[in-house]
C-alpha cells in the first residue's frame, strides 16, 4: 500500500478523499475485479480504492491530474508491477479512452464538477467499456436512474438509459470523505448495452 501524503484537497480539482473503510470495501465488492480484468481508475488520489484493485491482480490504468500524487502512485503501484500497472498524469476529459484497450472497467470517485461531461465522454466509447462503477452526487445518481413519471426524470436519464443499463448501488454520507462534501453521494453501476445502441442506429436510418 502506498505511503500516505500530507496533501490538502484542492477545490479546483473537486477533491474529496474517501476515508471510510466500510465504503471502500463495499465499492471493491461491487466491482469484484479479477486478474483478467482491465481496470481504469479515475482520480486514484491517495490510493484508497487502488490498493484493493491492485491486490486483485487486474491490469490497472490510473488517471490522475494532481501531480502531487504521482510519485506515491508510481512508487506504490507502477514501479512494483510495470507490466500490469500504468499511470496517466492528465486531465481525464482529455484522455483518449479509445487508446486504452477494450472490455475496460471504469472506476472512480468522480469530481462533481466534471461528472456529467465525463460520463457522456465515456459512453461515446461504450463499445470498448464493459462497465462503469462511479461515485457521484446522490442527486445525479437519482437523475440517471429515474424512470418516466418521476420528478427527477429528464435529459440525463434519457441519454444514459438510451445506451446503457443503470443500477444505483448504495448511498454514501458526507462523513465518509475528507473534507466532507455538502451533499450526499451515491455509487452507481452503468453497463453500456450494445443492443440499445443498435436500436438507436436503426432508428436513425429510418428517420
Coordinates of C-alpha atoms in Angstrom, one line a residue:
X1 CA 0.0 0.0 0.0
X2 CA 1.4 3.4 -0.9
X3 CA 2.7 5.9 1.7
X4 CA 0.2 8.5 2.8
X5 CA 0.8 12.0 1.6
X6 CA 0.4 15.2 3.6
X7 CA -1.9 16.6 1.0
X8 CA -4.8 19.0 1.3
X9 CA -7.7 18.6 -1.0
X10 CA -7.7 21.1 -3.9
X11 CA -11.0 22.8 -4.5
X12 CA -10.2 23.4 -8.2
X13 CA -9.8 19.6 -8.7
X14 CA -13.1 18.9 -6.8
X15 CA -11.2 16.6 -4.4
X16 CA -13.0 14.8 -1.6
X17 CA -11.0 11.8 -0.3
X18 CA -12.8 8.7 0.7
X19 CA -11.7 7.6 4.2
X20 CA -14.5 5.2 5.3
X21 CA -13.1 1.6 5.1
X22 CA -16.6 0.1 5.0
X23 CA -17.5 2.1 1.9
X24 CA -14.1 1.3 0.3
X25 CA -14.8 -2.4 0.9
X26 CA -18.3 -2.1 -0.5
X27 CA -17.0 -0.4 -3.6
X28 CA -14.4 -3.1 -4.2
X29 CA -17.0 -5.9 -3.6
X30 CA -19.3 -4.2 -6.2
X31 CA -16.5 -4.1 -8.8
X32 CA -15.2 -7.6 -7.9
X33 CA -12.2 -7.3 -10.2
X34 CA -10.1 -10.3 -11.2
X35 CA -6.6 -10.9 -12.8
X36 CA -8.0 -10.9 -16.3
X37 CA -9.8 -7.5 -16.0
X38 CA -8.5 -4.2 -17.5
X39 CA -9.5 -1.6 -14.9
X40 CA -9.2 2.2 -15.4
X41 CA -9.4 4.2 -12.1
X42 CA -10.1 7.9 -12.5
X43 CA -8.6 10.0 -9.7
X44 CA -6.9 7.5 -7.5
X45 CA -5.5 10.1 -5.2
X46 CA -4.1 8.5 -2.0
X47 CA -4.8 5.1 -3.4
X48 CA -7.7 4.1 -1.1
X49 CA -9.5 2.1 -3.8
X50 CA -6.4 1.5 -5.8
X51 CA -4.9 -0.8 -3.2
X52 CA -7.8 -3.2 -3.4
X53 CA -7.9 -3.2 -7.2
X54 CA -4.1 -3.8 -7.3
X55 CA -4.4 -6.7 -4.9
X56 CA -6.9 -8.4 -7.2
X57 CA -4.2 -8.8 -9.9
X58 CA -6.0 -6.9 -12.6
X59 CA -4.4 -4.8 -15.3
X60 CA -4.6 -1.2 -13.9
X61 CA -4.6 2.2 -15.6
X62 CA -4.5 5.1 -13.2
X63 CA -5.6 8.5 -14.4
X64 CA -4.5 11.3 -12.0
X65 CA -4.3 15.0 -12.8
X66 CA -2.8 16.1 -9.5
X67 CA 0.9 15.9 -9.8
X68 CA 1.4 15.7 -6.0
X69 CA 0.0 12.2 -6.1
X70 CA 2.2 10.9 -9.0
X71 CA 5.3 10.0 -7.0
X72 CA 3.3 8.0 -4.5
X73 CA 1.3 6.2 -7.1
X74 CA 4.4 5.4 -9.1
X75 CA 6.2 4.0 -6.1
X76 CA 3.3 2.2 -4.6
X77 CA 1.9 0.5 -7.7
X78 CA 3.5 1.2 -11.1
X79 CA 7.1 0.6 -10.2
X80 CA 6.2 -2.7 -8.5
X81 CA 4.2 -4.1 -11.4
X82 CA 5.1 -2.2 -14.6
X83 CA 3.7 -4.9 -16.8
X84 CA 0.2 -4.6 -15.4
X85 CA 0.0 -1.1 -14.0
X86 CA 0.5 2.3 -15.7
X87 CA -0.2 5.9 -14.8
X88 CA -1.5 8.8 -17.0
X89 CA -0.9 12.2 -15.5
X90 CA -3.5 14.1 -17.4
X91 CA -7.0 15.8 -17.3
X92 CA -9.4 12.9 -17.6
X93 CA -11.5 14.9 -20.1
X94 CA -8.5 14.9 -22.4
X95 CA -7.6 11.3 -22.2
X96 CA -8.1 9.2 -25.3
X97 CA -10.1 6.3 -23.9
X98 CA -10.1 4.8 -27.4
X99 CA -6.3 4.0 -27.0
X100 CA -6.7 2.2 -23.6
X101 CA -7.9 -1.1 -24.9
X102 CA -11.2 -3.0 -24.9
X103 CA -13.5 -4.5 -22.2
X104 CA -12.5 -1.7 -19.9
X105 CA -13.9 -1.5 -16.4
X106 CA -14.1 2.2 -15.3
X107 CA -13.9 3.0 -11.6
X108 CA -13.8 6.3 -9.8
X109 CA -14.9 8.8 -7.2
X110 CA -15.7 11.5 -9.8
X111 CA -15.3 15.2 -9.1
X112 CA -18.8 16.6 -9.2
X113 CA -17.8 19.5 -11.5
X114 CA -16.8 17.1 -14.4
X115 CA -19.1 14.1 -13.7
X116 CA -21.7 14.7 -16.3
X117 CA -19.5 15.6 -19.3
X118 CA -17.2 12.7 -18.3
X119 CA -20.0 10.2 -18.3
X120 CA -21.1 11.3 -21.8
X121 CA -17.4 11.1 -22.9
X122 CA -17.1 7.5 -21.5
X123 CA -20.3 6.4 -23.2
X124 CA -19.0 7.6 -26.6
X125 CA -16.6 4.7 -26.1
X126 CA -19.3 2.3 -25.0
X127 CA -18.2 -0.4 -27.4
X128 CA -14.9 -0.6 -25.5
X129 CA -16.3 -0.4 -22.0
X130 CA -17.6 -3.4 -20.1
X131 CA -18.9 -1.5 -17.1
X132 CA -18.6 1.7 -15.1
X133 CA -18.6 1.9 -11.3
X134 CA -18.5 5.6 -10.1
X135 CA -19.3 7.7 -7.1
X136 CA -21.4 10.7 -7.9
X137 CA -23.5 13.3 -6.2
X138 CA -26.6 11.5 -5.0
X139 CA -28.9 13.9 -6.9
X140 CA -27.1 12.9 -10.1
X141 CA -27.4 9.2 -9.4
X142 CA -31.2 9.7 -8.9
X143 CA -31.5 11.6 -12.2
X144 CA -29.6 9.0 -14.1
X145 CA -31.7 6.1 -12.7
X146 CA -35.1 8.0 -12.8
X147 CA -38.0 6.4 -14.7
X148 CA -40.7 8.3 -16.7
X149 CA -43.1 10.0 -14.3
X150 CA -40.5 10.5 -11.6
X151 CA -39.7 14.2 -11.0
X152 CA -36.0 13.5 -11.4
X153 CA -36.6 12.1 -14.9
X154 CA -35.1 14.3 -17.6
X155 CA -32.4 14.7 -20.3
X156 CA -29.7 12.9 -18.3
X157 CA -32.0 9.9 -17.6
X158 CA -33.0 9.6 -21.2
X159 CA -29.5 10.0 -22.7
X160 CA -27.7 7.5 -20.5
X161 CA -30.6 4.9 -20.3
X162 CA -30.8 5.0 -24.1
X163 CA -27.5 3.3 -24.4
X164 CA -26.9 1.6 -21.1
X165 CA -28.3 -0.3 -18.2
X166 CA -28.1 1.6 -14.9
X167 CA -28.1 0.3 -11.3
X168 CA -27.8 2.5 -8.2
X169 CA -25.8 0.6 -5.6
X170 CA -25.7 2.4 -2.3
X171 CA -25.6 5.9 -0.8
X172 CA -22.6 7.4 0.9
X173 CA -22.8 10.1 3.6
X174 CA -20.6 13.2 3.7
X175 CA -18.8 11.8 6.8
X176 CA -17.1 9.1 4.6
X177 CA -14.9 11.8 3.0
X178 CA -12.4 14.4 3.9
X179 CA -13.1 17.2 3.5
X180 CA -16.8 16.3 3.9
X181 CA -18.9 17.4 0.9
X182 CA -22.0 19.4 1.5
X183 CA -24.2 16.8 -0.2
X184 CA -24.8 13.0 -0.1
X185 CA -23.1 10.8 -2.6
X186 CA -24.1 7.6 -4.3
X187 CA -22.4 4.7 -6.0
X188 CA -23.8 3.6 -9.4
X189 CA -23.1 0.9 -11.9
X190 CA -23.6 1.7 -15.6
X191 CA -23.3 -1.0 -18.2
X192 CA -23.1 0.0 -21.9
X193 CA -25.6 -2.1 -23.8
X194 CA -24.8 -2.9 -27.5
X195 CA -28.4 -3.9 -28.3
X196 CA -29.6 -0.5 -27.2
X197 CA -27.1 1.3 -29.3
X198 CA -28.1 -0.9 -32.3
X199 CA -31.7 0.1 -31.9
X200 CA -30.8 3.7 -31.9
X201 CA -28.7 3.3 -35.1
X202 CA -31.6 1.5 -36.7
X203 CA -34.0 4.4 -35.7
X204 CA -31.5 6.9 -37.1
X205 CA -31.5 5.1 -40.5
X206 CA -35.3 5.2 -40.6
X207 CA -35.7 8.9 -39.8

